[in-house]
Short mmCIF file of C-alpha atoms and ligand atoms in Angstrom, two decimals:
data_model
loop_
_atom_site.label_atom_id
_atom_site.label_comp_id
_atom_site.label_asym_id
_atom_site.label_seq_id
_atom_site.Cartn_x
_atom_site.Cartn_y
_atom_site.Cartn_z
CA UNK A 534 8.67 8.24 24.07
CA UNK A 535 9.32 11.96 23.76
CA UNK A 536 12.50 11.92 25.33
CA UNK A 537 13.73 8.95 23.30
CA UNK A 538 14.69 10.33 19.86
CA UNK A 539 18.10 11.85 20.00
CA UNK A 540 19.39 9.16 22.21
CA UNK A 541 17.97 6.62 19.64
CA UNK A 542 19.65 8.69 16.51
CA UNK A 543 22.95 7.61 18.37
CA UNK A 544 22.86 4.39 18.71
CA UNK A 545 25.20 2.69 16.46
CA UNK A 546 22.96 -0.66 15.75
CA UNK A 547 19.40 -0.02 15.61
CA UNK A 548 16.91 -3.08 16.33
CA UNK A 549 13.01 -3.52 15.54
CA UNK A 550 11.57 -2.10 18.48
CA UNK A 551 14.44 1.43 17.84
CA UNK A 552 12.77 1.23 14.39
CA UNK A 553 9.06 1.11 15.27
CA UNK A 554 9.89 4.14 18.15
CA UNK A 555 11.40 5.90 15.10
CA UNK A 556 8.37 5.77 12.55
CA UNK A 557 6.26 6.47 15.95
CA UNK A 558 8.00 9.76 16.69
CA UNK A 559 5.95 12.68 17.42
CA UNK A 560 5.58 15.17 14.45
CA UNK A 561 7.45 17.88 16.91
CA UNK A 562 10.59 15.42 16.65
CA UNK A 563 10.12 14.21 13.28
CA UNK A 564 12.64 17.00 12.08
CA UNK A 565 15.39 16.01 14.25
CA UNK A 566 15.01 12.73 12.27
CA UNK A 567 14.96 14.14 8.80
CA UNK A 568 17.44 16.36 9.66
CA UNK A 569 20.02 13.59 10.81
CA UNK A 570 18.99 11.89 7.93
CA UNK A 571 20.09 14.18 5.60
CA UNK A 572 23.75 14.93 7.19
CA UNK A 573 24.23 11.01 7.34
CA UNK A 574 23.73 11.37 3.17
CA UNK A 575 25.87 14.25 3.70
CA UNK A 576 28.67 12.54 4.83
CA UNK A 577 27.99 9.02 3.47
CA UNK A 578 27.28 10.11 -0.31
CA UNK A 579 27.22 13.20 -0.69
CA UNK A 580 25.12 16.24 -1.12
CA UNK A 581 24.38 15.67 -4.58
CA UNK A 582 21.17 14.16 -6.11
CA UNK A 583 21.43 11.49 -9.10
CA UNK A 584 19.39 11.26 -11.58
CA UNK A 585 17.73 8.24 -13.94
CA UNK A 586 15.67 9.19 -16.85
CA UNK A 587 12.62 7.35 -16.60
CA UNK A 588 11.70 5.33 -19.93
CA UNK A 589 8.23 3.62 -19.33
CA UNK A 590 8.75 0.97 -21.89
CA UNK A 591 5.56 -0.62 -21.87
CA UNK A 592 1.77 -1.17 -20.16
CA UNK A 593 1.27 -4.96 -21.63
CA UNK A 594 1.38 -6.66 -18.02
CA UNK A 595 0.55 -10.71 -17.32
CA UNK A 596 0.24 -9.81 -13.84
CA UNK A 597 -2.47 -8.53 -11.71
CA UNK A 598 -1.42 -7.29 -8.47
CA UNK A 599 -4.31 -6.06 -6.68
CA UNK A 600 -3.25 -2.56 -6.29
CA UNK A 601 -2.07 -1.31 -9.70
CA UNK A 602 -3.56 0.00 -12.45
CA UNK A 603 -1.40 -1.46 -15.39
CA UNK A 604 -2.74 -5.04 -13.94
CA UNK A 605 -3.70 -7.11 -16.57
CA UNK A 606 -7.47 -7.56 -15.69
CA UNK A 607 -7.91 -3.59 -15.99
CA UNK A 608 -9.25 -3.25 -19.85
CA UNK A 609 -10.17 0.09 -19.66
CA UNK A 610 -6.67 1.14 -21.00
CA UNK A 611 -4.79 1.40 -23.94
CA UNK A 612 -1.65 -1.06 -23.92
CA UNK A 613 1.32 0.10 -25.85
CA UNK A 614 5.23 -1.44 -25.96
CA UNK A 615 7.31 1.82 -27.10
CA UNK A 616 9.21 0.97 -30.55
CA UNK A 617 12.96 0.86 -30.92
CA UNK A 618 13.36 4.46 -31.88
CA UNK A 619 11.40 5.71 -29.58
CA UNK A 620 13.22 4.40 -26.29
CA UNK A 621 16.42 5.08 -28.38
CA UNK A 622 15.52 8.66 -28.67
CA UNK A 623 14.47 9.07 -24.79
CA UNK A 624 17.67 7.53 -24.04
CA UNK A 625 19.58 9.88 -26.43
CA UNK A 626 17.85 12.99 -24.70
CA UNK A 627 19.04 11.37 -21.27
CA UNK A 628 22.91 11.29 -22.65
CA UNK A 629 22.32 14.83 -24.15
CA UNK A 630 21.13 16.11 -21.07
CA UNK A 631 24.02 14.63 -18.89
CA UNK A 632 21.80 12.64 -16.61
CA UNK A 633 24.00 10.05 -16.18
CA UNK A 634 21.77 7.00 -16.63
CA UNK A 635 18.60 6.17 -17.75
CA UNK A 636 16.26 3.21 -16.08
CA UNK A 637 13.96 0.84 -18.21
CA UNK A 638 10.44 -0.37 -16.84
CA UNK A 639 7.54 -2.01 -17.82
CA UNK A 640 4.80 -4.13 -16.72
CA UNK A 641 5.56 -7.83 -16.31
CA UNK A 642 6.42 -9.98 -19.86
CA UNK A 643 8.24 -12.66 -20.37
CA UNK A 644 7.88 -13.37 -23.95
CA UNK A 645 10.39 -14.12 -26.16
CA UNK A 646 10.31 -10.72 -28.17
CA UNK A 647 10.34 -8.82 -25.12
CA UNK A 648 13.32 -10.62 -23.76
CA UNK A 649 14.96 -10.48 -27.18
CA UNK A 650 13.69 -6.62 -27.53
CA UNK A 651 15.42 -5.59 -24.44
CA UNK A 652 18.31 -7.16 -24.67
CA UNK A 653 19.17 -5.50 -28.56
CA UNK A 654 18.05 -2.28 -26.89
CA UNK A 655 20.60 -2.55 -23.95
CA UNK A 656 23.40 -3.45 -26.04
CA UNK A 657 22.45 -0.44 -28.32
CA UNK A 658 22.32 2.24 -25.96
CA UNK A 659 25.53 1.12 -24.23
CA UNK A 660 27.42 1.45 -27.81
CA UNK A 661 25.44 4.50 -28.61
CA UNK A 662 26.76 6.60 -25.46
CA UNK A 663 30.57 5.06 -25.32
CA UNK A 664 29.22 2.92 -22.24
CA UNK A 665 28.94 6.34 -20.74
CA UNK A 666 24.88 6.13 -19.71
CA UNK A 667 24.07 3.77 -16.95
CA UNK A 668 21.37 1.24 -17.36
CA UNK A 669 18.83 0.34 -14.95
CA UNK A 670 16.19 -2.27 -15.52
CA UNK A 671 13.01 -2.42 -13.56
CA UNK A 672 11.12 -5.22 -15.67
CA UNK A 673 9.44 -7.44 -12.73
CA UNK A 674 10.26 -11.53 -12.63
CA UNK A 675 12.51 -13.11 -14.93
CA UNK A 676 14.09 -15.80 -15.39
CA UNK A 677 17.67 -16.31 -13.88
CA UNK A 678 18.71 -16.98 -17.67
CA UNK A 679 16.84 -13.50 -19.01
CA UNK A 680 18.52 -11.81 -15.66
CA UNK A 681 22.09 -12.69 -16.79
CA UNK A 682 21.83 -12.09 -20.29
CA UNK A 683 20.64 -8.45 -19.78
CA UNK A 684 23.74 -8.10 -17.40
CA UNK A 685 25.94 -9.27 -20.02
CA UNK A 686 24.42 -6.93 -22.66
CA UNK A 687 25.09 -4.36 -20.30
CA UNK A 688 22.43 -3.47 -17.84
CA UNK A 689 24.17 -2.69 -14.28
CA UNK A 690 21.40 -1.90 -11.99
CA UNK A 691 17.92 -3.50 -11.15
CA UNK A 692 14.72 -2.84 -9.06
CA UNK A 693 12.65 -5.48 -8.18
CA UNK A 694 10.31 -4.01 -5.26
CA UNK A 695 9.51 -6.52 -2.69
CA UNK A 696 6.47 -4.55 -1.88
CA UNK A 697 6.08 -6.10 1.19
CA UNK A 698 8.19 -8.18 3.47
CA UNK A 699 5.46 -9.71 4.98
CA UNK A 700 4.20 -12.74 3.84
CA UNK A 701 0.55 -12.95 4.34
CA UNK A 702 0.74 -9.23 3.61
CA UNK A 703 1.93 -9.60 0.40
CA UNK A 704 -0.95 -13.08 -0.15
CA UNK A 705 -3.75 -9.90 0.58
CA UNK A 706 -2.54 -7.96 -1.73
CA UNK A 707 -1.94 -10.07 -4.23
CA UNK A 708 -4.06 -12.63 -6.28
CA UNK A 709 -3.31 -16.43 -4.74
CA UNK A 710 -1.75 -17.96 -7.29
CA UNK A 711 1.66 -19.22 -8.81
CA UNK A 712 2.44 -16.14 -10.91
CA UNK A 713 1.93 -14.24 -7.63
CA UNK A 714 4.30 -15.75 -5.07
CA UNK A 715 6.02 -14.13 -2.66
CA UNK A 716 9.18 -16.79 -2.54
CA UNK A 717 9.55 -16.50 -6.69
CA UNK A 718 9.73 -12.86 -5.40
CA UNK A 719 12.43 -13.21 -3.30
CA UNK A 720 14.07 -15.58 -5.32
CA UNK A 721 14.80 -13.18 -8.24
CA UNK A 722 16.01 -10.89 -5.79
CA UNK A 723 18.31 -13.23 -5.11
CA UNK A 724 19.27 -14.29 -8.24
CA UNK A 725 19.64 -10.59 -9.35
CA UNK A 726 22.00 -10.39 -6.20
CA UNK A 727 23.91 -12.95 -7.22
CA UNK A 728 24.22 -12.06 -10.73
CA UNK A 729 26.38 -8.78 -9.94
CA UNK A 730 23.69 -5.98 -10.35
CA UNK A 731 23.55 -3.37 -7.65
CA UNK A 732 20.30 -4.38 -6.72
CA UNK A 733 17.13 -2.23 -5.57
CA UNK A 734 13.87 -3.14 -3.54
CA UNK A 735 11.39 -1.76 -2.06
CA UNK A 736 7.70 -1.46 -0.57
CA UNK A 737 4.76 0.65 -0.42
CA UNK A 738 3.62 2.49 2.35
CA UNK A 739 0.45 2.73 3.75
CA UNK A 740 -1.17 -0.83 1.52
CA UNK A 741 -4.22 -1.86 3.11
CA UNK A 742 -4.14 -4.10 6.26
CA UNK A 743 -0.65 -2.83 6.34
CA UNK A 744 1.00 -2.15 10.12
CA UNK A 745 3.77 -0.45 11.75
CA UNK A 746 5.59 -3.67 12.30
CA UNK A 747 5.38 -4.84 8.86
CA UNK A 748 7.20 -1.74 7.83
CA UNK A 749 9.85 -2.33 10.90
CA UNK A 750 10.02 -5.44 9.51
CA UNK A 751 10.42 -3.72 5.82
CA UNK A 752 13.58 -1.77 7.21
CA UNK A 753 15.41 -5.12 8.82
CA UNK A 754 14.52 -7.27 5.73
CA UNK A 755 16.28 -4.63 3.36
CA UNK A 756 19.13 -4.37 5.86
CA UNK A 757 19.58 -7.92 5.90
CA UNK A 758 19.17 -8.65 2.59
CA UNK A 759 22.38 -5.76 1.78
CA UNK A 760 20.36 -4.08 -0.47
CA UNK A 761 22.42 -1.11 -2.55
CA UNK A 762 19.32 1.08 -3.76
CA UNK A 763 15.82 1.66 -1.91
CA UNK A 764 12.36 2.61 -3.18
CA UNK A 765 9.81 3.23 -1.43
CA UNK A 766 6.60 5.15 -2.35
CA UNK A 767 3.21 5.58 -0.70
CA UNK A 768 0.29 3.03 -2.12
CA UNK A 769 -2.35 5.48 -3.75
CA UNK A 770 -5.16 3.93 -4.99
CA UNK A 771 -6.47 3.22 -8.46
CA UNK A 772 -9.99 3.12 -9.28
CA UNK A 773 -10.23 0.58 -11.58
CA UNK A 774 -8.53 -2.06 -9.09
CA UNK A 775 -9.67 -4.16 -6.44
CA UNK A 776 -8.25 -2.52 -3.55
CA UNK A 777 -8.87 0.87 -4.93
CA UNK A 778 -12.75 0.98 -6.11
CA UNK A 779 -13.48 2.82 -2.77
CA UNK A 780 -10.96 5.23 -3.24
CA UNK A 781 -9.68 7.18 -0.73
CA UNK A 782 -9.58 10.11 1.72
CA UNK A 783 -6.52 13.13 1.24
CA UNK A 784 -6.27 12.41 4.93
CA UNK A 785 -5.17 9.12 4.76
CA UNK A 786 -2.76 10.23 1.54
CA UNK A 787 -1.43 12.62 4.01
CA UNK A 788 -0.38 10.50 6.44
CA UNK A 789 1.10 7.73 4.46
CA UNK A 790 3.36 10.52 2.87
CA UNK A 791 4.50 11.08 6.58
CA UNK A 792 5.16 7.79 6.60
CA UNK A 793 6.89 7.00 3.86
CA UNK A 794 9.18 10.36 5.18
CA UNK A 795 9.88 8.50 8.06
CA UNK A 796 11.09 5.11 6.17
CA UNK A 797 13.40 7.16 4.36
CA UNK A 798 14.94 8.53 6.78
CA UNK A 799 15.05 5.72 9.13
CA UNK A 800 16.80 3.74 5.99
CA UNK A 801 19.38 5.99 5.45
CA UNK A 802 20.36 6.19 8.98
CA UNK A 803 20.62 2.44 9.37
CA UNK A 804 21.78 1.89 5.91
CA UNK A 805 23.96 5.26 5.63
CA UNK A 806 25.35 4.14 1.83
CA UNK A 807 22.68 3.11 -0.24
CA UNK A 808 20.84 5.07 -2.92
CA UNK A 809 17.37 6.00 -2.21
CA UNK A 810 14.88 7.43 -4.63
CA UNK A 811 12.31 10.31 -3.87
CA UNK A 812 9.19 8.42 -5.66
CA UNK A 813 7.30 10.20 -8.19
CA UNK A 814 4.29 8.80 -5.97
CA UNK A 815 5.68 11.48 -3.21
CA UNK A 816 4.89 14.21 -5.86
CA UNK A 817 1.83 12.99 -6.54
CA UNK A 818 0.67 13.83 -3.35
CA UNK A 819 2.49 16.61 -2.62
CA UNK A 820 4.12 18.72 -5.55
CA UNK A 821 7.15 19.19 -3.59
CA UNK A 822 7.38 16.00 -2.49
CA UNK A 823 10.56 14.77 -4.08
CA UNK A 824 11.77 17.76 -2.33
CA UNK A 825 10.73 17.24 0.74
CA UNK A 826 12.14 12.96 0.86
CA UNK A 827 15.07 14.93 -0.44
CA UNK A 828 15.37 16.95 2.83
CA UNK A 829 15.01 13.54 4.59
CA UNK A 830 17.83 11.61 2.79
CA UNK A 831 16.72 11.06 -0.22
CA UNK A 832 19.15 11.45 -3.12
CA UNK A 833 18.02 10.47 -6.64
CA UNK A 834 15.63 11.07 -8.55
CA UNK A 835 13.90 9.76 -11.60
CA UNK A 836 12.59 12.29 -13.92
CA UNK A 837 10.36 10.73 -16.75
CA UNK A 838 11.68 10.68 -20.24
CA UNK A 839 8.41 8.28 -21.27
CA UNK A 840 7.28 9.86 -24.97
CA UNK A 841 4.10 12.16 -23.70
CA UNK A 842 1.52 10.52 -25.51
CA UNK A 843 1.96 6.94 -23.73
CA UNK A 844 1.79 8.73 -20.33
CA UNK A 845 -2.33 8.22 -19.41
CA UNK A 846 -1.39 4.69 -20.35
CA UNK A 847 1.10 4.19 -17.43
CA UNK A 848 -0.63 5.28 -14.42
CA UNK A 849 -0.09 2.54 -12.14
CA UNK A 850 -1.93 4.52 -9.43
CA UNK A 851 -4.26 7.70 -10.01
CA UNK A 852 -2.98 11.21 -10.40
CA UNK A 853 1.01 10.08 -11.45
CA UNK A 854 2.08 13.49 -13.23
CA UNK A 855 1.44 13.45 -16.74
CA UNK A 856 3.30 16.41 -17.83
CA UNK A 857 6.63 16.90 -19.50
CA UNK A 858 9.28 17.46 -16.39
CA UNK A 859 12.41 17.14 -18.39
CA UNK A 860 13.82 20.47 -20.36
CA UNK A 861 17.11 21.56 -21.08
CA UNK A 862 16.56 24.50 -18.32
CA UNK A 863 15.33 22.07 -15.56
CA UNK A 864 16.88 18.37 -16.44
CA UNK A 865 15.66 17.26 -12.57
CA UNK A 866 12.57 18.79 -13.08
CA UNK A 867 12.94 20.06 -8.96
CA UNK A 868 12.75 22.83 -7.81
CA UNK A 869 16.26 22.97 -6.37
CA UNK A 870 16.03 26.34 -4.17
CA UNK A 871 13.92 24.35 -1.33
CA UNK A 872 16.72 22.25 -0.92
CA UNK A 873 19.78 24.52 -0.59
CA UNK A 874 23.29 22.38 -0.46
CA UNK A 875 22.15 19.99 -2.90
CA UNK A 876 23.45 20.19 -6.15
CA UNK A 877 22.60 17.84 -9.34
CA UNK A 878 25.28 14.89 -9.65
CA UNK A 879 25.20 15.27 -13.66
CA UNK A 880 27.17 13.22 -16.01
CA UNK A 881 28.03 10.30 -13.55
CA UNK A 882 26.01 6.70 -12.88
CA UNK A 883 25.71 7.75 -9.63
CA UNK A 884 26.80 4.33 -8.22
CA UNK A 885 26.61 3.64 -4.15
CA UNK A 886 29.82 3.40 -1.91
CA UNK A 887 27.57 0.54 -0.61
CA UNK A 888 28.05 -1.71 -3.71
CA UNK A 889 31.56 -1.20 -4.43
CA UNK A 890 31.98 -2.46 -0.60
CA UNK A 891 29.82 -5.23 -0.92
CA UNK A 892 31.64 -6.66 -3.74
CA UNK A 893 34.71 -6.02 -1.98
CA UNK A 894 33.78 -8.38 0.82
CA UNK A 895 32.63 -11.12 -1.51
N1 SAH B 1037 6.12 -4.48 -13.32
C1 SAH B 1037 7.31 -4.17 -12.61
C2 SAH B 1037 7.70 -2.72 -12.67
C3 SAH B 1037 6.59 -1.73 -12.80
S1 SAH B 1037 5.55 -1.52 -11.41
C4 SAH B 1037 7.18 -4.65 -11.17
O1 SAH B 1037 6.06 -4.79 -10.70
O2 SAH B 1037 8.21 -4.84 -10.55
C5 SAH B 1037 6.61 -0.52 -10.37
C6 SAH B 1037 6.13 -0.34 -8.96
O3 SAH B 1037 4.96 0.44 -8.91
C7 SAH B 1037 5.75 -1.59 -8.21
O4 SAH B 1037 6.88 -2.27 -7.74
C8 SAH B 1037 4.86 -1.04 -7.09
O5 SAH B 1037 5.61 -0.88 -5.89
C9 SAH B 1037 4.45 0.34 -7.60
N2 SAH B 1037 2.97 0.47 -7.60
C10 SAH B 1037 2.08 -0.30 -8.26
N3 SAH B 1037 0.82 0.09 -7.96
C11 SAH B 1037 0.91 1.12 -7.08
C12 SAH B 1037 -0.04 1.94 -6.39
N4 SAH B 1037 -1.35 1.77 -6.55
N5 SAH B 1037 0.43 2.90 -5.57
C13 SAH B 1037 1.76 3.09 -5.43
N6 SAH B 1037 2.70 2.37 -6.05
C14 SAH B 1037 2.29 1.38 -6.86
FE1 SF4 B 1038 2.23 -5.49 -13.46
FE2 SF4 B 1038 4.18 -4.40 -11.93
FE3 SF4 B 1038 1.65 -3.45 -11.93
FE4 SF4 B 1038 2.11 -5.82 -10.80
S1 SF4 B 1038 2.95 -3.82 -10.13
S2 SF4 B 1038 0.42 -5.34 -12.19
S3 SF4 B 1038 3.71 -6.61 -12.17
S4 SF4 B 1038 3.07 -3.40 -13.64
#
């Protein structure tokens, strides 16, 4: 295998068994794959780094995924839904701060009032800032209704991680029943597609059970699927879940980082065009870990603008950072001098090459 990486970084089509030899590369040759990375975002979109303030809307969740710790079976938290002002304010400080865009999330609801509630707030934000902030909505499974009538008040953008693109991965790590399907999954993906938003997905890295193929398998189901933004974050486990009550070793943490390294950079080099995130999860194990997916083609980032005191009561896995990032002398919250030739791309949605050439092809 140790000769095989630089001839592999030149092939022009890259199929399963290129992309398992890739996230198999030795740690001596991992650089030469982060480093190609990053000149493919180089020349593909740039050497800036995008930002999306972070609103964490709310922690009321009807789901109960097995790995997170805003599932609705954990009741040792305190659920809150953030109230008009509040998420108008956040998104005010985003506009201030010329981040460009701001991205909604929240565990899963599909209640009236939350439907309703978004929508207003959409529509407000976009007349607020001129239509000048982006809007990015990362609110689970909808309805292909609830999907179009966020579009229409505004919303441009949406992240709907696939978590896994295997199948009976994704029936382990999820309960088995019909509010936990992997085809409704897809489906809104799909539909989201379809709909016009530049859509995201994603997986963890490093879920239990979890194998080198199925992440192969993660990097030809996003290509397929055209995706225009990818995130990816390592799985870190949460106490008060099923698949975290045994918690975990720093070891294992370790490597999954090194994993989820790899993924990026394999993704950018197959997908060149796309927008891909440097997960907050990446800092949690590693304080420079944005930086570091950065230096391996990475190029946004979402710095959280959630109001302090609702933080402890969005930690979908243990240890998420808790602490202010965002200040007028650090909007990024990065620490920019490990990563010299990337500047902030301020003031601008930040939106792929990749989408405007999808459309273009419709
Ligand atoms: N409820 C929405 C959005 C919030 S959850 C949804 O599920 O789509 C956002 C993401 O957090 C999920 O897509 C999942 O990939 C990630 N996540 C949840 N639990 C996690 C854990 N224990 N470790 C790492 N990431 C996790
Ligand atoms: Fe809810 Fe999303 Fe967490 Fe699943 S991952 S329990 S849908 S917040």
């Amino acid at each position: 295998m140790s000769t095989g990486i630089a001839s592999l970084l030149d092939k022009n089509f890259h199929d399963r068994s290129d992309i398992l030899a890739m996230l198999q590369c030795s740690d001596e040759e991992a650089p030469l794959l982060y480093r190609r990375a990053a000149a493919v975002r180089d020349r593909y979109v740039g050497n800036h780094v995008y930002l999306r303030g972070l609103i964490e809307y709310s922690n009321i969740c009807g789901k109960n995924c097995l790995y997170c710790g805003v599932r609705r079976e954990n009741t040792k938290i305190d659920r809150y839904t953030l109230n008009r002002e509040e998420v108008l304010e956040a998104a005010m400080t985003a506009y201030k701060l010329n981040l460009g865009s701001i991205a909604i999330q929240s565990g899963e609801n599909s209640s009236v009032a939350f439907i309703d509630s978004i929508e207003e707030l959409v529509r407000t934000i976009r007349q607020m800032t001129d239509g000048k902030l982006g809007i990015t909505l990362s609110l689970g499974e909808q309805s292909s209704e609830t999907y179009k009538r966020w579009f229409e008040a505004g919303a441009h953008r949406y992240l709907l991680r696939i978590e896994t693109s295997s199948q009976a991965l994704y029936r382990r790590v999820h309960p088995d029943d019909d509010m936990h399907r992997y085809h409704r999954r897809l489906e809104c993906l799909k539909t989201i597609q379809e709909i016009g938003y530049q859509t995201g997905t994603g997986v963890m890295v490093g879920l239990p059970f979890q194998t080198l193929g199925d992440l192969a398998d993660d990097i030809t189901f996003m290509r397929d699927f055209d995706i225009d933004m990818c995130g990816m974050g390592p799985f870190i486990e949460h106490s008060d879940t099923p698949l975290g009550e045994r918690g975990t070793e720093n070891l294992f943490l370790k490597e999954r980082f090194n994993l989820t390294l790899r993924m990026i950079a394999i993704m950018r080099i197959i997908m060149k065009d796309i927008n891909i995130v440097a997960s907050t999860a990446m800092q949690t194990i590693d304080p420079f870990g944005r930086e570091k997916a950065i230096s391996c083609g990475a190029n946004v980032v979402m710095p959280n603008l959630t109001p302090a005191r609702y933080r402890a009561g969005y930690q979908i896995y243990e240890g998420k950072p808790g602490y202010r990032e965002v200040n007028e002398s650090n909007v990024s919250g990065l620490n920019l001098d490990l990563i010299p030739g990337i500047s902030l791309g301020l003031g601008t949605w930040g939106d792929t090459p990749h989408f405007g050439r999808r459309i273009n092809r419709r």
